[in-house]
Tab-separated table of C-alpha atoms and ligand atoms in Angstrom:
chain	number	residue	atom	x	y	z
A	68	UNK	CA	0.000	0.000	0.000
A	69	UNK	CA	1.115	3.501	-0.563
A	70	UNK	CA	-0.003	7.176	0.569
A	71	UNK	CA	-0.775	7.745	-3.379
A	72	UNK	CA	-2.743	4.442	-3.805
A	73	UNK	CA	-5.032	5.667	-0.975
A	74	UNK	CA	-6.004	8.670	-2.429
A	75	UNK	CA	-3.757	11.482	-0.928
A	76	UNK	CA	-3.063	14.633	-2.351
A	77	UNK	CA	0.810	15.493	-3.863
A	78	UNK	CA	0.875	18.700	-1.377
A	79	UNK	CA	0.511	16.129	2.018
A	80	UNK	CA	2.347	13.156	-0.306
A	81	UNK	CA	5.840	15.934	-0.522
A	82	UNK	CA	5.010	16.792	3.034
A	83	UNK	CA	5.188	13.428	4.402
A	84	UNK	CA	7.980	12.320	2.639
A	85	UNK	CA	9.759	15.253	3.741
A	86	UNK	CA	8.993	13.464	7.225
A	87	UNK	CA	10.259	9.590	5.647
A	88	UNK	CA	7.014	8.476	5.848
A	89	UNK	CA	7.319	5.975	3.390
A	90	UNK	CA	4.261	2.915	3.742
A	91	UNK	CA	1.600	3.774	5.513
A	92	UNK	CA	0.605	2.112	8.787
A	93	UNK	CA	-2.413	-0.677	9.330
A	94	UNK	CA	-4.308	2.393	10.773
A	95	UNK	CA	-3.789	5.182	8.183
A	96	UNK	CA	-4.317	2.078	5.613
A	97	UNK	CA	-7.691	1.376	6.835
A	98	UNK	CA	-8.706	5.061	8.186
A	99	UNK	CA	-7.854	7.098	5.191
A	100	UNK	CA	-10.315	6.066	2.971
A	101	UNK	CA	-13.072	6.274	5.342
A	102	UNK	CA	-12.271	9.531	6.746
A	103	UNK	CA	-12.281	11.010	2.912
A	104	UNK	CA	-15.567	9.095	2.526
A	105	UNK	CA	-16.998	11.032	5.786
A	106	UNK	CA	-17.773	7.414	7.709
A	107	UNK	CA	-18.076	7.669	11.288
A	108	UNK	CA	-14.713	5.978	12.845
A	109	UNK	CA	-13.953	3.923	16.082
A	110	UNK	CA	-10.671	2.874	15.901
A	111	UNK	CA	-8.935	1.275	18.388
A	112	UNK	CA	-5.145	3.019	18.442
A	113	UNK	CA	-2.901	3.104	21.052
A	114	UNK	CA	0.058	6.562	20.492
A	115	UNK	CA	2.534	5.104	18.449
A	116	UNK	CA	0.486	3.246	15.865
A	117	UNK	CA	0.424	6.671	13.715
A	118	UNK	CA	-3.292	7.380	14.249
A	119	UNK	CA	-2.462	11.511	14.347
A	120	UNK	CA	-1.722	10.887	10.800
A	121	UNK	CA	-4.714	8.896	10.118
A	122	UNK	CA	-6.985	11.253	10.939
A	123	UNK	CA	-4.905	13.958	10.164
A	124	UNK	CA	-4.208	13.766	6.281
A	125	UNK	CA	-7.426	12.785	5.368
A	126	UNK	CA	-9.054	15.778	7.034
A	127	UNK	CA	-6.614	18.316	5.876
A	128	UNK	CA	-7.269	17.011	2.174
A	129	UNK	CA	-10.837	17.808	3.257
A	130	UNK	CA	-10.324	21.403	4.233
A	131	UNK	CA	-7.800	22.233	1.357
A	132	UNK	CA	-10.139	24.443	-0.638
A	133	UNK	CA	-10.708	27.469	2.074
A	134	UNK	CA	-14.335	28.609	2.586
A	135	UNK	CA	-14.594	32.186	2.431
A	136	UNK	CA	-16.561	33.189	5.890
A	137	UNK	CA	-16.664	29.604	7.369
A	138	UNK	CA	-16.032	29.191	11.421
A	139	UNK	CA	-14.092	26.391	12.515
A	140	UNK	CA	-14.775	23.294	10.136
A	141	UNK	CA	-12.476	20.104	12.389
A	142	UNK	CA	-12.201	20.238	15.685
A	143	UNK	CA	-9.849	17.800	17.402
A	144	UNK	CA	-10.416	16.834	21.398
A	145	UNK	CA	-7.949	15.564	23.020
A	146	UNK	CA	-7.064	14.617	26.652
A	147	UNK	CA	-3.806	16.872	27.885
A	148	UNK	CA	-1.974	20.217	26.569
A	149	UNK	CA	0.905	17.726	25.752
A	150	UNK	CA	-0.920	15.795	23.536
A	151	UNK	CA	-2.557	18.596	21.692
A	152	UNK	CA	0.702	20.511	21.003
A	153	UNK	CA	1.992	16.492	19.811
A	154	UNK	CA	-1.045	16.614	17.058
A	155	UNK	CA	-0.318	20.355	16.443
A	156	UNK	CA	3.125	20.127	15.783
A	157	UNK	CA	1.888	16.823	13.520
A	158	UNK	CA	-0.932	18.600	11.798
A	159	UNK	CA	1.446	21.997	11.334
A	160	UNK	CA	4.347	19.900	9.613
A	161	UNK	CA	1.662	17.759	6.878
A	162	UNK	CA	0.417	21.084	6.079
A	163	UNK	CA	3.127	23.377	5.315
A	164	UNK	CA	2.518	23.354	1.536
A	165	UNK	CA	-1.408	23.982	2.653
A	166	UNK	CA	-2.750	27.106	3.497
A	167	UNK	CA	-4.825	25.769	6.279
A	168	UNK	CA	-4.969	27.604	9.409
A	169	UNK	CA	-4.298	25.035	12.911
A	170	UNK	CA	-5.247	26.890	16.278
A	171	UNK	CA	-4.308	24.949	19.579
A	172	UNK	CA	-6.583	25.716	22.500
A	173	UNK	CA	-5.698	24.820	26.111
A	174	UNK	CA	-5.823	26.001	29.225
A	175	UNK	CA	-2.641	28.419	30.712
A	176	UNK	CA	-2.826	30.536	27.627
A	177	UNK	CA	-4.151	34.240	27.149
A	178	UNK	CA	-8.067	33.201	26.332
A	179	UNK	CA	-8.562	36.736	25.206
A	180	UNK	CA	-5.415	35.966	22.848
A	181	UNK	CA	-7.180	32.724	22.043
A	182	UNK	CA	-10.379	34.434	21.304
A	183	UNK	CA	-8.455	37.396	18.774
A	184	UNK	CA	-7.061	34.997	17.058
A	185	UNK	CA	-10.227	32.542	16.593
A	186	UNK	CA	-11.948	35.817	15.008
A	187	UNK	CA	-9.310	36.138	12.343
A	188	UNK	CA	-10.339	32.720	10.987
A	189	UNK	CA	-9.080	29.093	11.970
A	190	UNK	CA	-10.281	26.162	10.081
A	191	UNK	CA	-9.087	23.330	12.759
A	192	UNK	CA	-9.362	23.783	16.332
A	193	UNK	CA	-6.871	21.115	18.470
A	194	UNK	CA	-8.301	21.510	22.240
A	195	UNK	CA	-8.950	19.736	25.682
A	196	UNK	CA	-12.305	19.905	26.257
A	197	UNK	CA	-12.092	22.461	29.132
A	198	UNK	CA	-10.806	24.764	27.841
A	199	UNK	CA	-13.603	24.554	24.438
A	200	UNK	CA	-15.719	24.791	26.799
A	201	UNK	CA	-15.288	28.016	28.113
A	202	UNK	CA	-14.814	29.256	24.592
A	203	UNK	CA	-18.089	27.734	23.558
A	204	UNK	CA	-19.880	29.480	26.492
A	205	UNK	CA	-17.949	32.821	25.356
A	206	UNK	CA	-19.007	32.648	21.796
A	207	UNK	CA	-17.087	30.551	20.087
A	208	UNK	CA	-20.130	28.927	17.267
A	209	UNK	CA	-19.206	25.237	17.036
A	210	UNK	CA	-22.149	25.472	13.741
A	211	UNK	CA	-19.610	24.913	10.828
A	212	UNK	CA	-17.968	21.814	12.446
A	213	UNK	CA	-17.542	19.279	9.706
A	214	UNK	CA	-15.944	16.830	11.952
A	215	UNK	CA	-15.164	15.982	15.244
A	216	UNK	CA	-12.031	14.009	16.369
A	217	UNK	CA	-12.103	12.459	19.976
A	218	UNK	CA	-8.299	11.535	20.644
A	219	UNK	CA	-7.443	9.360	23.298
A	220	UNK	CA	-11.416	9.054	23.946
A	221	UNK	CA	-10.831	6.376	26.768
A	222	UNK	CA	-8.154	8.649	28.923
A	223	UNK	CA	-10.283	11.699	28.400
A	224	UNK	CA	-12.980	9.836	29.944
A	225	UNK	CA	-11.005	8.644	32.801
A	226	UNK	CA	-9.748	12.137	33.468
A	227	UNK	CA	-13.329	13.572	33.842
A	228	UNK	CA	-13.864	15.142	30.880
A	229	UNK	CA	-17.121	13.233	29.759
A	230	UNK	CA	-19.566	16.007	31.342
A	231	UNK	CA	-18.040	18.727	28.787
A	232	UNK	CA	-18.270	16.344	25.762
A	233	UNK	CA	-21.691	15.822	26.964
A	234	UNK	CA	-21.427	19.544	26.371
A	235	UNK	CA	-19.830	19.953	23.236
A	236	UNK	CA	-21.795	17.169	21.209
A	237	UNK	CA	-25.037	19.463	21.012
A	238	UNK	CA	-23.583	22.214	19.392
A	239	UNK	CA	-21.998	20.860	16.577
A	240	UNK	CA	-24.483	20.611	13.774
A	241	UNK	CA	-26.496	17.929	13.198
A	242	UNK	CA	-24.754	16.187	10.008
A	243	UNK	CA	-21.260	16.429	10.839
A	244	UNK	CA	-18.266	13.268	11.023
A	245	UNK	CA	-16.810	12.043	14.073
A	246	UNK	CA	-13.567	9.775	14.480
A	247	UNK	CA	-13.281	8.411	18.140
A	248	UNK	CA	-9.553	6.593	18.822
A	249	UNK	CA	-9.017	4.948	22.114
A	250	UNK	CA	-6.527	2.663	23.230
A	251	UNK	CA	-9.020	0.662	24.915
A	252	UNK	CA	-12.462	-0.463	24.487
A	253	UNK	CA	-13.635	0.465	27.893
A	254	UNK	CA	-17.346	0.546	29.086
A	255	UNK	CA	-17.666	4.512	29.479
A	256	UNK	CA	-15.815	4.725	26.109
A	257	UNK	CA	-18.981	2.519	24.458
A	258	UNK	CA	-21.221	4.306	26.107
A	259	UNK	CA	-19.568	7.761	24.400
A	260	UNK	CA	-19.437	5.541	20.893
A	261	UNK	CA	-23.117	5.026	21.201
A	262	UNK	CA	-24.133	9.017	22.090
A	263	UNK	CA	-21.205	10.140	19.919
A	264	UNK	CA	-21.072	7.889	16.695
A	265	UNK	CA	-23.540	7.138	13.623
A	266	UNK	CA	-22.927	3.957	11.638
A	267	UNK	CA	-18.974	4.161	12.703
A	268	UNK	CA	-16.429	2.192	10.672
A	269	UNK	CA	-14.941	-0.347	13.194
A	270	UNK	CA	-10.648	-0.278	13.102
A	271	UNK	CA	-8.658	-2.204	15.569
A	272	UNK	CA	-5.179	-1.841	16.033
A	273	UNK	CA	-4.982	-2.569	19.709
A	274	UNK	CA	-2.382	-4.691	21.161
A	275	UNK	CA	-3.131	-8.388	22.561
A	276	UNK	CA	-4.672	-7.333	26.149
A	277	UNK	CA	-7.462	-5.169	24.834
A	278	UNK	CA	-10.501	-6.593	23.453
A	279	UNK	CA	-12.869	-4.931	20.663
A	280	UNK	CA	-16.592	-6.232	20.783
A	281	UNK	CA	-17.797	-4.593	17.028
A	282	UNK	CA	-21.574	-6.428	17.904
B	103	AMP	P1	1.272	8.598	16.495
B	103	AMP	O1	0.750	7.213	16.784
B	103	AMP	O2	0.351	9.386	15.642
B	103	AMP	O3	1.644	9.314	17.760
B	103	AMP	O4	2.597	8.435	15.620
B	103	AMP	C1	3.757	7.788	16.135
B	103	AMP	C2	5.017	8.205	15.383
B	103	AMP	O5	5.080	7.580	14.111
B	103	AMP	C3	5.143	9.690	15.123
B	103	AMP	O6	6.452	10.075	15.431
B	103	AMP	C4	4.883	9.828	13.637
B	103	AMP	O7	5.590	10.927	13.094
B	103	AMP	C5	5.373	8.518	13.082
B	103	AMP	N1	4.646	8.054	11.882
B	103	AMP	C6	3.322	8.140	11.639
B	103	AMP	N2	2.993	7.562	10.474
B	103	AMP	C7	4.145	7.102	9.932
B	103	AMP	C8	4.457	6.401	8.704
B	103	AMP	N3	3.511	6.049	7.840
B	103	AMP	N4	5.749	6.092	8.493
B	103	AMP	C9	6.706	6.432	9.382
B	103	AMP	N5	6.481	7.078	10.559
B	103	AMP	C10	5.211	7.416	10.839
């Protein structure tokens, strides 16, 4: 398999090699072609399997024609600051030949820097859900959302974080995508799948000790 067999454009196929990606991994294989179909995802991906990339390429070859006037189209949850810079620093290096604009959004930043910067137009929004949240309940429209990435679903969950999802999920519109990754395939993470998902695509990657029931 190759990134040009699965459909990628040549301005994320120079990008990535740039990188050395040269094959692409069992996730990207199988998630590529369903993210640029707009399926519903569950995938189960532990860090390391290249899932940022997964979701990542596809969706940018989604948003590569700007909108004049559209709000945020992709916004990406995940659980820590760490790991959003990780998929920011990602998402920033497969799109340097893109004109795409990547905000990061967590908490110990200037939210009225945050908030200056959403106004001048950002097409993907990488966040923890707290710190949406408070942008949501400050203004921030969620109404152009074309799809909604839940990173690390299962250790968001453990870390509290289901109450603002809870949150979140109304305000997107109704017909919009959503990829869910989690290492595991726990029982608060199915109960997310089932408020969260339509129809998903099922994609395991996990290692032996984790178990993916797809009934
Ligand atoms: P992730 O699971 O997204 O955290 O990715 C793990 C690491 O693998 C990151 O350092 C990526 O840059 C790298 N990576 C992702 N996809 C590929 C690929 N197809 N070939 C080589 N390295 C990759």
């Amino acid at each position: 398999m190759s990134f040009e067999k699965l459909g990628i454009i040549k301005p994320l196929l120079s990008a990535i090699r740039d990188l050395g990606y040269e094959t692409p991994t069992t996730v990207q294989t199988r998630a590529i072609p369903l993210v640029l179909a707009k399926s519903d995802i569950f995938a189960t991906a532990q860090t390391g399997t290249g899932k940022t990339a997964a979701f990542g390429l596809p969706l940018l070859q989604r948003l590569r024609n700007p909108i004049e006037g559209k709000g945020v189209r992709v916004v990406i949850l995940s659980p820590t600051r760490e790991l959003s810079i990780q998929i920011y620093e990602d998402l920033e290096s497969y799109a340097k030949n893109m004109k795409v604009k990547i905000m990061i959004l967590v908490g110990g930043k200037d939210l009225e820097k945050q908030k200056q910067k959403l106004k001048e137009g950002v097409e993907i929004v990488i966040a923890t859900p707290g710190r949406l949240m408070e942008h949501t309940e400050s203004g921030l429209s969620l109404k152009d959302v074309e799809a909604f990435v839940l990173d690390e679903a299962d250790r968001m969950l453990d870390m509290g974080f289901t109450k603002d999802i809870r949150k979140i999920h109304p305000l997107l519109p109704k017909r919009h995508q959503t990829l869910l990754f989690s290492a595991t395939y726990s029982e608060k993470v199915r109960k997310l799948s089932k408020l969260v998902l339509t129809k998903p695509a099922f994609i395991e990657t996990a290692k032996k000790n984790t178990t993916v029931d797809t009934n």
